[in-house]
Tab-separated table of C-alpha atoms (C1' of nucleotides) in Angstrom:
chain	number	residue	atom	x	y	z
A	1008	MET	CA	97.773	104.035	-19.509
A	1009	SER	CA	101.472	103.780	-20.114
A	1010	ALA	CA	101.823	101.866	-16.900
A	1011	ALA	CA	105.138	100.603	-18.234
A	1012	THR	CA	106.801	104.008	-18.048
A	1013	ARG	CA	105.346	104.688	-14.638
A	1014	GLU	CA	106.765	101.438	-13.354
A	1015	LYS	CA	110.160	102.137	-14.916
A	1016	LEU	CA	110.236	105.455	-13.084
A	1017	LEU	CA	109.199	103.901	-9.767
A	1018	GLU	CA	111.888	101.229	-10.048
A	1019	GLY	CA	114.386	103.868	-11.138
A	1020	ALA	CA	113.526	105.988	-8.107
A	1021	LEU	CA	114.089	103.063	-5.736
A	1022	ARG	CA	117.385	102.198	-7.417
A	1023	THR	CA	118.581	105.801	-7.339
A	1024	LEU	CA	117.647	106.186	-3.666
A	1025	THR	CA	119.686	103.144	-2.671
A	1026	GLU	CA	122.640	103.839	-4.948
A	1027	GLN	CA	122.911	107.630	-4.713
A	1028	GLY	CA	121.032	108.593	-1.552
A	1029	ILE	CA	118.266	111.129	-1.071
A	1030	ALA	CA	120.652	114.060	-1.552
A	1031	LYS	CA	121.486	113.030	-5.129
A	1032	THR	CA	118.057	111.751	-6.116
A	1033	SER	CA	116.657	114.152	-8.717
A	1034	ALA	CA	114.244	113.976	-11.617
A	1035	ARG	CA	117.183	113.684	-13.996
A	1036	SER	CA	119.059	111.011	-12.056
A	1037	VAL	CA	115.921	108.907	-11.608
A	1038	ALA	CA	114.993	109.267	-15.276
A	1039	ALA	CA	118.512	108.233	-16.265
A	1040	ALA	CA	118.257	105.135	-14.067
A	1041	ALA	CA	114.881	104.357	-15.638
A	1042	GLY	CA	116.158	104.997	-19.149
A	1043	VAL	CA	113.497	107.572	-20.003
A	1044	ASN	CA	113.245	111.317	-20.529
A	1045	GLN	CA	113.260	113.431	-17.374
A	1046	ALA	CA	110.152	115.371	-18.374
A	1047	LEU	CA	108.146	112.175	-17.928
A	1048	VAL	CA	108.640	112.453	-14.183
A	1049	PHE	CA	106.438	115.545	-14.194
A	1050	TYR	CA	104.027	114.228	-16.805
A	1051	HIS	CA	103.302	111.089	-14.788
A	1052	PHE	CA	103.767	112.281	-11.199
A	1053	GLY	CA	103.617	116.061	-11.222
A	1054	SER	CA	106.645	116.534	-8.993
A	1055	VAL	CA	109.703	114.722	-7.696
A	1056	ASP	CA	108.205	114.582	-4.197
A	1057	GLU	CA	105.138	112.821	-5.509
A	1058	LEU	CA	107.256	110.329	-7.438
A	1059	LEU	CA	109.254	109.487	-4.315
A	1060	SER	CA	106.084	109.183	-2.261
A	1061	GLU	CA	104.558	106.760	-4.733
A	1062	ALA	CA	107.844	104.887	-5.030
A	1063	CYS	CA	107.820	104.438	-1.257
A	1064	ARG	CA	104.382	102.881	-1.349
A	1065	TYR	CA	105.163	100.816	-4.446
A	1066	GLY	CA	108.416	99.448	-3.050
A	1067	THR	CA	107.155	98.763	0.440
A	1068	GLU	CA	104.022	96.965	-0.699
A	1069	GLN	CA	106.128	94.842	-3.002
A	1070	ARG	CA	108.583	93.853	-0.265
A	1071	VAL	CA	105.982	93.256	2.418
A	1072	ALA	CA	103.990	91.002	0.097
A	1073	ARG	CA	107.176	89.065	-0.562
A	1074	TYR	CA	107.464	88.097	3.106
A	1075	ARG	CA	103.832	87.854	4.171
A	1076	GLU	CA	103.523	84.090	3.669
A	1077	ARG	CA	106.768	83.325	5.407
A	1078	LEU	CA	105.893	85.632	8.300
A	1079	ALA	CA	102.546	83.931	8.765
A	1080	ALA	CA	104.378	80.653	9.358
A	1081	VAL	CA	106.447	82.086	12.223
A	1082	SER	CA	105.112	81.057	15.613
A	1083	THR	CA	108.047	81.114	18.034
A	1084	LEU	CA	110.580	83.773	18.925
A	1085	GLY	CA	113.371	81.534	17.703
A	1086	GLU	CA	111.749	81.231	14.282
A	1087	LEU	CA	111.198	84.981	14.190
A	1088	LEU	CA	114.876	85.629	14.855
A	1089	GLU	CA	115.912	83.228	12.127
A	1090	PHE	CA	113.487	84.893	9.752
A	1091	GLY	CA	114.936	88.305	10.628
A	1092	ARG	CA	118.408	87.124	9.742
A	1093	VAL	CA	117.328	85.673	6.402
A	1094	MET	CA	115.330	88.781	5.544
A	1095	HIS	CA	118.229	91.023	6.453
A	1096	GLU	CA	120.492	89.153	4.027
A	1097	GLU	CA	117.938	89.351	1.234
A	1098	GLU	CA	117.113	93.007	1.785
A	1099	ARG	CA	120.703	94.095	2.108
A	1100	ALA	CA	121.234	92.938	-1.457
A	1101	ALA	CA	118.035	94.622	-2.667
A	1102	GLY	CA	118.634	97.698	-0.497
A	1103	ALA	CA	114.928	97.897	0.222
A	1104	VAL	CA	115.282	98.895	3.854
A	1105	ALA	CA	118.001	101.396	3.023
A	1106	VAL	CA	115.424	103.126	0.823
A	1107	LEU	CA	113.213	103.671	3.855
A	1108	GLY	CA	116.195	105.157	5.680
A	1109	GLN	CA	116.833	107.616	2.856
A	1110	LEU	CA	113.161	108.561	2.645
A	1111	LEU	CA	112.993	108.910	6.407
A	1112	ALA	CA	115.919	111.330	6.286
A	1113	GLY	CA	114.377	113.318	3.472
A	1114	ALA	CA	110.953	113.290	5.096
A	1115	GLN	CA	112.060	115.235	8.166
A	1116	THR	CA	111.337	118.527	6.418
A	1117	GLN	CA	108.897	117.515	3.657
A	1118	PRO	CA	105.339	116.913	4.833
A	1119	ARG	CA	104.309	115.061	1.677
A	1120	LEU	CA	107.220	112.640	1.948
A	1121	ALA	CA	106.691	112.283	5.687
A	1122	ALA	CA	103.133	111.061	5.195
A	1123	ALA	CA	104.166	108.584	2.514
A	1124	THR	CA	107.105	107.281	4.542
A	1125	ALA	CA	104.977	106.897	7.650
A	1126	ALA	CA	102.454	104.960	5.587
A	1127	GLY	CA	105.176	102.747	4.134
A	1128	LEU	CA	106.641	102.038	7.543
A	1129	SER	CA	103.224	101.246	8.944
A	1130	LEU	CA	102.901	98.419	6.429
A	1131	TRP	CA	105.951	96.815	7.987
A	1132	VAL	CA	104.743	97.645	11.484
A	1133	ALA	CA	101.425	95.903	10.864
A	1134	GLU	CA	103.195	92.692	9.846
A	1135	VAL	CA	105.600	92.777	12.771
A	1136	GLU	CA	102.714	93.482	15.107
A	1137	GLN	CA	100.826	90.376	14.056
A	1138	VAL	CA	103.855	88.146	14.421
A	1139	LEU	CA	104.867	89.630	17.759
A	1140	ALA	CA	101.380	89.195	19.166
A	1141	ARG	CA	101.474	85.531	18.202
A	1142	VAL	CA	105.040	84.921	19.381
A	1143	LEU	CA	104.927	86.859	22.630
A	1144	GLY	CA	101.503	85.585	23.527
A	1145	ALA	CA	103.015	82.143	24.017
A	1146	SER	CA	105.892	83.453	26.131
A	1147	PRO	CA	105.992	84.362	29.838
A	1148	LEU	CA	106.292	87.967	28.695
A	1149	GLY	CA	102.894	87.735	27.017
A	1150	GLY	CA	100.560	90.454	28.218
A	1151	PHE	CA	103.364	92.429	29.805
A	1152	VAL	CA	104.629	94.323	26.757
A	1153	ASP	CA	102.748	96.698	24.482
A	1154	VAL	CA	102.955	94.838	21.177
A	1155	VAL	CA	101.857	97.861	19.140
A	1156	GLY	CA	104.691	99.972	20.539
A	1157	LEU	CA	107.215	97.186	20.352
A	1158	ALA	CA	106.435	96.542	16.687
A	1159	ARG	CA	107.129	100.195	15.945
A	1160	ALA	CA	110.362	100.051	17.901
A	1161	VAL	CA	111.462	96.944	16.014
A	1162	ALA	CA	110.711	98.460	12.600
A	1163	ALA	CA	112.404	101.795	13.334
A	1164	SER	CA	115.404	100.082	14.890
A	1165	PHE	CA	115.780	97.849	11.877
A	1166	VAL	CA	115.955	100.907	9.642
A	1167	GLY	CA	118.521	102.527	11.936
A	1168	ILE	CA	120.711	99.444	11.917
A	1169	GLU	CA	120.421	99.191	8.143
A	1170	LEU	CA	121.670	102.778	7.848
A	1171	TYR	CA	124.415	101.985	10.319
A	1172	GLU	CA	125.499	99.108	8.107
A	1173	GLY	CA	126.305	101.599	5.360
A	1174	VAL	CA	129.039	103.228	7.437
A	1175	ASP	CA	130.237	100.280	9.537
A	1176	ALA	CA	129.330	96.881	8.129
A	1177	GLU	CA	131.292	94.966	10.754
A	1178	GLY	CA	129.702	96.922	13.603
A	1179	ALA	CA	126.231	96.332	12.201
A	1180	ARG	CA	126.913	92.599	11.961
A	1181	ARG	CA	127.907	92.487	15.613
A	1182	ALA	CA	124.842	94.522	16.543
A	1183	LEU	CA	122.526	92.089	14.783
A	1184	ASP	CA	124.340	89.099	16.269
A	1185	ALA	CA	123.919	90.562	19.744
A	1186	LEU	CA	120.220	91.161	19.190
A	1187	GLU	CA	119.769	87.624	17.923
A	1188	GLU	CA	121.566	86.360	21.021
A	1189	LEU	CA	119.390	88.491	23.248
A	1190	GLY	CA	116.309	87.179	21.505
A	1191	ALA	CA	117.451	83.618	22.024
A	1192	LEU	CA	117.812	84.341	25.736
A	1193	VAL	CA	114.280	85.672	25.952
A	1194	ALA	CA	113.096	82.624	24.033
A	1195	ALA	CA	114.794	80.504	26.677
A	1196	LEU	CA	112.330	81.869	29.225
A	1197	ASP	CA	109.706	79.716	27.556
A	1198	ASP	CA	111.540	76.614	28.674
A	1199	LEU	CA	111.717	77.476	32.366
A	1200	GLY	CA	110.086	75.043	34.792
A	1201	PRO	CA	106.599	75.822	36.133
A	1202	VAL	CA	107.952	77.047	39.485
A	1203	ALA	CA	110.405	79.465	37.947
A	1204	GLN	CA	107.761	80.631	35.482
A	1205	ARG	CA	105.404	81.423	38.320
A	1206	ALA	CA	108.086	83.362	40.171
A	1207	LEU	CA	108.928	85.219	36.947
A	1208	ARG	CA	105.326	86.146	36.219
A	1209	HIS	CA	104.916	87.346	39.771
A	1210	ARG	CA	107.931	89.611	39.400
A	1211	LEU	CA	106.749	90.933	36.049
A	1212	ARG	CA	103.362	91.804	37.498
A	1213	ARG	CA	105.023	93.792	40.248
A	1214	ALA	CA	107.386	95.528	37.820
A	1215	THR	CA	104.573	96.833	35.654
A	1216	ARG	CA	102.769	98.501	38.530
B	171	MET	CA	143.131	131.484	14.108
B	172	SER	CA	139.631	132.784	13.591
B	173	ALA	CA	138.284	129.921	15.596
B	174	ALA	CA	135.131	131.998	16.014
B	175	THR	CA	134.164	131.736	12.342
B	176	ARG	CA	135.002	128.037	12.252
B	177	GLU	CA	132.723	127.467	15.207
B	178	LYS	CA	129.948	129.546	13.700
B	179	LEU	CA	130.120	127.383	10.584
B	180	LEU	CA	130.121	124.144	12.576
B	181	GLU	CA	127.082	125.255	14.572
B	182	GLY	CA	125.458	126.482	11.380
B	183	ALA	CA	126.044	123.103	9.743
B	184	LEU	CA	124.424	121.261	12.650
B	185	ARG	CA	121.477	123.624	12.666
B	186	THR	CA	121.005	123.340	8.900
B	187	LEU	CA	121.187	119.543	9.018
B	188	THR	CA	118.447	119.341	11.623
B	189	GLU	CA	116.227	122.030	10.132
B	190	GLN	CA	116.650	121.383	6.391
B	191	GLY	CA	117.981	117.819	6.140
B	192	ILE	CA	120.997	116.518	4.280
B	193	ALA	CA	119.390	117.086	0.875
B	194	LYS	CA	119.167	120.857	1.398
B	195	THR	CA	122.403	121.329	3.297
B	196	SER	CA	124.755	123.299	1.047
B	197	ALA	CA	127.648	125.684	1.502
B	198	ARG	CA	125.297	128.609	1.001
B	199	SER	CA	122.554	127.399	3.334
B	200	VAL	CA	125.055	126.616	6.095
B	201	ALA	CA	126.798	129.966	5.660
B	202	ALA	CA	123.439	131.732	5.829
B	203	ALA	CA	122.600	129.905	9.073
B	204	ALA	CA	126.011	130.884	10.437
B	205	GLY	CA	125.656	134.472	9.248
B	206	VAL	CA	128.899	134.481	7.250
B	207	ASN	CA	129.987	134.489	3.622
B	208	GLN	CA	129.700	131.159	1.804
B	209	ALA	CA	133.291	131.309	0.516
B	210	LEU	CA	134.476	130.879	4.102
B	211	VAL	CA	133.266	127.276	4.025
B	212	PHE	CA	135.969	126.501	1.485
B	213	TYR	CA	138.586	128.748	3.101
B	214	HIS	CA	138.225	127.014	6.474
B	215	PHE	CA	137.254	123.472	5.491
B	216	GLY	CA	138.154	123.012	1.831
B	217	SER	CA	134.867	121.352	0.893
B	218	VAL	CA	131.301	120.902	2.096
B	219	ASP	CA	131.968	117.230	2.830
B	220	GLU	CA	134.842	118.135	5.102
B	221	LEU	CA	132.748	120.730	6.926
B	222	LEU	CA	130.008	118.172	7.557
B	223	SER	CA	132.555	115.604	8.700
B	224	GLU	CA	134.062	118.017	11.197
B	225	ALA	CA	130.620	119.158	12.292
B	226	CYS	CA	129.764	115.542	13.022
B	227	ARG	CA	132.786	115.170	15.270
B	228	TYR	CA	132.272	118.576	16.868
B	229	GLY	CA	128.605	118.011	17.610
B	230	THR	CA	128.963	114.464	18.838
B	231	GLU	CA	131.875	115.204	21.164
B	232	GLN	CA	129.907	118.090	22.599
B	233	ARG	CA	126.789	116.013	23.268
B	234	VAL	CA	128.624	112.989	24.613
B	235	ALA	CA	130.597	115.140	27.026
B	236	ARG	CA	127.324	116.621	28.182
B	237	TYR	CA	126.093	113.226	29.363
B	238	ARG	CA	129.323	111.521	30.465
B	239	GLU	CA	129.013	112.414	34.150
B	240	ARG	CA	125.382	111.424	34.370
B	241	LEU	CA	126.051	108.162	32.530
B	242	ALA	CA	128.862	107.301	34.911
B	243	ALA	CA	126.369	107.467	37.774
B	244	VAL	CA	124.055	104.900	36.179
B	245	SER	CA	124.449	101.477	37.757
B	246	THR	CA	121.134	99.663	37.269
B	247	LEU	CA	119.015	98.951	34.232
B	248	GLY	CA	116.174	100.937	35.744
B	249	GLU	CA	118.376	103.996	36.082
B	250	LEU	CA	119.621	103.530	32.548
B	251	LEU	CA	116.082	103.489	31.196
B	252	GLU	CA	115.201	106.634	33.087
B	253	PHE	CA	118.337	108.280	31.780
B	254	GLY	CA	117.414	107.296	28.236
B	255	ARG	CA	114.047	108.950	28.590
B	256	VAL	CA	115.508	112.188	29.942
B	257	MET	CA	118.177	112.257	27.257
B	258	HIS	CA	115.630	111.644	24.548
B	259	GLU	CA	113.612	114.654	25.692
B	260	GLU	CA	116.685	116.887	25.803
B	261	GLU	CA	118.047	115.747	22.455
B	262	ARG	CA	114.754	115.979	20.667
B	263	ALA	CA	114.780	119.692	21.372
B	264	ALA	CA	118.404	120.052	20.304
B	265	GLY	CA	117.963	117.693	17.369
B	266	ALA	CA	121.400	116.253	18.008
B	267	VAL	CA	120.483	112.662	17.257
B	268	ALA	CA	118.529	113.678	14.176
B	269	VAL	CA	121.793	115.126	12.856
B	270	LEU	CA	123.368	111.689	13.046
B	271	GLY	CA	120.421	110.298	11.112
B	272	GLN	CA	120.868	112.863	8.354
B	273	LEU	CA	124.611	112.254	8.195
B	274	LEU	CA	124.031	108.506	8.189
B	275	ALA	CA	121.730	108.897	5.205
B	276	GLY	CA	124.192	111.098	3.361
B	277	ALA	CA	127.112	108.871	4.246
B	278	GLN	CA	125.784	105.845	2.349
B	279	THR	CA	127.486	107.010	-0.835
B	280	GLN	CA	130.189	109.381	0.431
B	281	PRO	CA	133.239	107.620	1.885
B	282	ARG	CA	134.540	110.726	3.650
B	283	LEU	CA	131.237	111.300	5.425
B	284	ALA	CA	130.892	107.595	6.181
B	285	ALA	CA	134.170	107.563	8.089
B	286	ALA	CA	133.262	110.664	10.064
B	287	THR	CA	129.770	109.414	10.876
B	288	ALA	CA	131.092	106.028	11.943
B	289	ALA	CA	133.568	107.795	14.208
B	290	GLY	CA	130.850	110.001	15.672
B	291	LEU	CA	128.592	107.049	16.323
B	292	SER	CA	131.447	105.142	17.933
B	293	LEU	CA	131.718	107.875	20.550
B	294	TRP	CA	128.161	107.116	21.601
B	295	VAL	CA	128.758	103.390	21.324
B	296	ALA	CA	131.759	103.587	23.668
B	297	GLU	CA	129.663	105.302	26.331
B	298	VAL	CA	126.763	102.898	25.991
B	299	GLU	CA	129.190	99.987	26.093
B	300	GLN	CA	130.615	101.049	29.452
B	301	VAL	CA	127.221	101.527	31.011
B	302	LEU	CA	125.834	98.281	29.618
B	303	ALA	CA	128.806	96.315	30.903
B	304	ARG	CA	128.215	97.716	34.370
B	305	VAL	CA	124.448	97.318	34.319
B	306	LEU	CA	124.237	93.889	32.708
B	307	GLY	CA	127.129	92.550	34.752
B	308	ALA	CA	124.917	92.758	37.831
B	309	SER	CA	121.965	91.085	36.121
B	310	PRO	CA	121.238	87.381	35.503
B	311	LEU	CA	121.920	88.115	31.854
B	312	GLY	CA	125.500	89.132	32.658
B	313	GLY	CA	127.993	87.194	30.586
B	314	PHE	CA	125.314	85.935	28.212
B	315	VAL	CA	125.097	88.904	25.834
B	316	ASP	CA	127.814	90.482	23.722
B	317	VAL	CA	127.955	93.960	25.218
B	318	VAL	CA	129.997	95.369	22.334
B	319	GLY	CA	127.387	94.298	19.803
B	320	LEU	CA	124.465	95.274	21.972
B	321	ALA	CA	125.856	98.782	22.461
B	322	ARG	CA	126.029	99.198	18.685
B	323	ALA	CA	122.491	97.909	18.326
B	324	VAL	CA	121.245	100.338	20.954
B	325	ALA	CA	122.964	103.332	19.365
B	326	ALA	CA	121.820	102.531	15.821
B	327	SER	CA	118.293	101.783	16.990
B	328	PHE	CA	118.126	105.070	18.842
B	329	VAL	CA	118.992	106.906	15.634
B	330	GLY	CA	116.378	104.955	13.712
B	331	ILE	CA	113.693	105.762	16.265
B	332	GLU	CA	114.715	109.419	16.252
B	333	LEU	CA	114.247	109.500	12.470
B	334	TYR	CA	110.942	107.714	12.870
B	335	GLU	CA	109.834	110.417	15.265
B	336	GLY	CA	110.147	112.945	12.445
B	337	VAL	CA	107.373	111.237	10.467
B	338	ASP	CA	105.216	109.779	13.253
B	339	ALA	CA	105.718	111.394	16.633
B	340	GLU	CA	102.931	109.434	18.298
B	341	GLY	CA	104.239	106.126	16.968
B	342	ALA	CA	107.745	106.916	18.154
B	343	ARG	CA	106.450	107.724	21.623
B	344	ARG	CA	104.716	104.373	21.817
B	345	ALA	CA	107.853	102.643	20.566
B	346	LEU	CA	109.966	104.232	23.277
B	347	ASP	CA	107.360	103.482	25.933
B	348	ALA	CA	107.327	99.829	24.889
B	349	LEU	CA	111.104	99.615	25.026
B	350	GLU	CA	111.136	101.190	28.465
B	351	GLU	CA	108.538	98.673	29.570
B	352	LEU	CA	110.551	95.814	28.142
B	353	GLY	CA	113.649	97.081	29.918
B	354	ALA	CA	111.762	97.254	33.189
B	355	LEU	CA	110.770	93.620	32.705
B	356	VAL	CA	114.378	92.580	32.170
B	357	ALA	CA	115.324	94.604	35.228
B	358	ALA	CA	112.759	92.615	37.167
B	359	LEU	CA	114.849	89.505	36.558
B	360	ASP	CA	117.331	90.910	39.061
B	361	ASP	CA	114.781	90.540	41.816
B	362	LEU	CA	114.000	86.883	41.233
B	363	GLY	CA	114.600	84.532	44.179
B	364	PRO	CA	117.790	82.445	44.240
B	365	VAL	CA	116.048	79.298	43.059
B	366	ALA	CA	114.445	80.947	40.061
B	367	GLN	CA	117.719	82.727	39.259
B	368	ARG	CA	119.539	79.405	39.221
B	369	ALA	CA	116.945	77.890	36.920
B	370	LEU	CA	117.166	80.937	34.672
B	371	ARG	CA	120.947	80.861	34.444
B	372	HIS	CA	120.836	77.177	33.655
B	373	ARG	CA	118.410	77.819	30.805
B	374	LEU	CA	120.499	80.687	29.472
B	375	ARG	CA	123.603	78.524	29.457
B	376	ARG	CA	121.805	75.904	27.410
B	377	ALA	CA	120.362	78.512	25.044
B	378	THR	CA	123.784	79.940	24.145
B	379	ARG	CA	125.204	76.595	23.166
C	458	DG	C1'	93.450	109.924	-46.211
C	459	DC	C1'	92.556	113.023	-41.541
C	460	DC	C1'	91.716	114.221	-36.800
C	461	DT	C1'	91.892	113.169	-31.962
C	462	DT	C1'	93.996	111.417	-27.878
C	463	DG	C1'	97.652	110.099	-25.091
C	464	DT	C1'	103.031	109.856	-24.708
C	465	DT	C1'	107.461	111.238	-25.437
C	466	DT	C1'	111.031	114.410	-26.617
C	467	DG	C1'	114.705	118.178	-26.439
C	468	DA	C1'	115.271	122.718	-25.481
C	469	DG	C1'	115.031	126.148	-22.248
C	470	DC	C1'	113.726	129.047	-17.927
C	471	DG	C1'	115.391	130.958	-13.443
C	472	DA	C1'	117.346	129.352	-9.360
C	473	DC	C1'	120.616	126.773	-7.110
C	474	DT	C1'	125.040	123.890	-6.597
C	475	DG	C1'	130.410	123.359	-5.344
C	476	DC	C1'	134.114	125.923	-5.836
C	477	DT	C1'	137.628	129.721	-7.353
C	478	DC	C1'	139.604	134.205	-7.277
C	479	DA	C1'	141.078	138.905	-7.265
C	480	DA	C1'	140.313	142.482	-4.432
C	481	DA	C1'	139.345	144.595	0.051
C	482	DC	C1'	139.922	144.366	4.836
C	483	DA	C1'	141.849	144.181	9.715
C	484	DC	C1'	145.541	143.692	12.571
C	485	DC	C1'	150.426	142.957	13.436
C	486	DG	C1'	155.554	144.274	14.246
C	487	DT	C1'	158.611	147.734	12.780
D	123	DA	C1'	153.582	155.394	7.891
D	124	DC	C1'	154.811	150.886	5.952
D	125	DG	C1'	154.667	146.155	4.532
D	126	DG	C1'	153.139	141.492	5.771
D	127	DT	C1'	149.793	138.068	7.270
D	128	DG	C1'	145.619	136.060	7.863
D	129	DT	C1'	140.526	136.699	7.049
D	130	DT	C1'	136.566	138.161	4.591
D	131	DT	C1'	134.039	139.613	0.605
D	132	DG	C1'	131.256	139.701	-3.835
D	133	DA	C1'	131.483	138.339	-8.327
D	134	DG	C1'	131.729	134.729	-11.318
D	135	DC	C1'	132.380	129.913	-13.546
D	136	DA	C1'	130.429	125.596	-15.117
D	137	DG	C1'	127.186	122.493	-13.916
D	138	DT	C1'	122.713	120.744	-11.895
D	139	DC	C1'	118.161	121.575	-9.943
D	140	DG	C1'	112.677	121.485	-10.512
D	141	DC	C1'	109.733	122.367	-13.828
D	142	DT	C1'	107.465	124.089	-18.373
D	143	DC	C1'	106.454	123.926	-23.156
D	144	DA	C1'	106.003	123.625	-28.052
D	145	DA	C1'	106.769	120.245	-31.129
D	146	DA	C1'	107.146	115.371	-32.658
D	147	DC	C1'	105.306	110.904	-32.281
D	148	DA	C1'	102.240	106.608	-32.103
D	149	DA	C1'	97.693	104.584	-32.328
D	150	DG	C1'	92.948	104.275	-32.982
D	151	DG	C1'	88.125	105.802	-34.927
D	152	DC	C1'	86.135	107.589	-38.954
DNA sequence: GCCTTGTTTGAGCGACTGCTCAAACACCGT
DNA sequence: ACGGTGTTTGAGCAGTCGCTCAAACAAGGC
C-alpha cells in the first residue's frame, strides 16, 4: 500500500526534474520536493534510477491521456497545427516535455533510464502516428511519407525545441511559428485544383524512386 | 600562456559530456579525461560552469568551421539533405551534437550555461539560415517561410533527434529517413510544370493571409 | 493487553562534489 | 647563482551523493 507516498515521490521527481534539471535531481532533492523522508525513495523504489524511470512512465501516461480525446478529434493538418500550439502552451507551464528532455539527457549513459525514456517517448509517438496517418492520408502527400518515421521525428524534434526554449525563448517562439507556417503551406496543397494535384502526385512518384 | 593545458581541459570537457552526460561531468571527471590535476580547472577557468561554457564555444566553433566550406557549396534542397545525412554520420561518431543536448539540459537552470549554449547553437543556426535562404529562395516555397525561424527549428530538432538516438537508435534512423523523404518531396516541387507552379504559388499566397 | 505487519524516521557510512591553498615546480632575465 | 613569474600539485575543507540500518511508529487481528 501507501500509494500516497509513492505518488508524492513521483510528482516530486517530475517537479525536481523540471525545476532543477537532471544534474541536480537526487534522492534528497526529490524527497524534499515531495515533503517526505529521503530514505523512502529507496524503500519504495530501490534506487534513484528506478524512481526516475517510474516517474517517466507515470508522467507521460498522465499527459498523453490528457490529450488523447482532443487528438482523436483532429482530422486535418490545420487542426493538428492548432492543437500543437495549444498543447505547447499548456505543457510549457507544466514543464512536462522538458522532463523528457532532462531524462533523455540523463539516459544517454544509463541503460535503465534509456529504456524507460524510450518507452515514455513511444507513448507520444504512438499518438502522433495515429493522427499523422489520418491527416496525411487525406493530403496529396498521403502514401509518400513514412508515417512511423515522421511521428518519431516530430516527437524528438518537439523535445529538442522545448529544450531550446529554456535557453532562448524568443528563438524557440520563432522556430515554432515557422513550423506552423510551413505546416499551413503543406495544408494548402490539399486545396490545389485537380490538374495541379495530378501533376504534383506525378512528381512525387518520380521523386520517391 | 599554457594554452596546451587549457585545450586539454576543453577537449576533456567535451569528451566527458558525451561519454558521461551532464549529470556526471565534474571538475574531477573532466580533469581525469584530460589527464591533468583537477585544481587546474579552477586555475584556468575559475569554475566548472565557466569551463563548460567555454567548451561549448570551443567545440561548436570547431565543428561549424569544419562544415562551412561544404555548406557553402550546397545550393539545392536535395544537396542539403544529402549533406545532413553525411554530417549526421560524422557527428554521431564525434558526439558533437550530443554535447549540445547535454549542455541544453544542464542550461535549463544555470543562466551562465544557458547563455553559452544559446550562443553555441546560434553559430549553427547562422549557417543553416544562410543555406536555407539560398535553397528555399529557388523553390516555389521561397518567400513563404520565415527562414530565420525555420533555421532555429531545424537546429533544435536536430539536437532533439540526436538525443533520441541515444535511447532508440533504430527509431532515430527511421525518423531521419522520413525527414529526408519529406525533404525530397518538397524538392520535387521545384520540378513542377509552370502551370502547376502558378497554381501552387497562388494557393500559398492565400494560405499565408 | 500483545504481537505482527507495513511505513516512516534520523543518523550514519564511504564516496564524491566545488573550490581553496600552501608548497613545489619549471622557466625566465640578470 | 639568484630572484621572479607563471603553472602544477596534493592535501584538505565543508557539503552533498546513493544507500543502509536500527529504531520508532501506526494499525489491525487476537
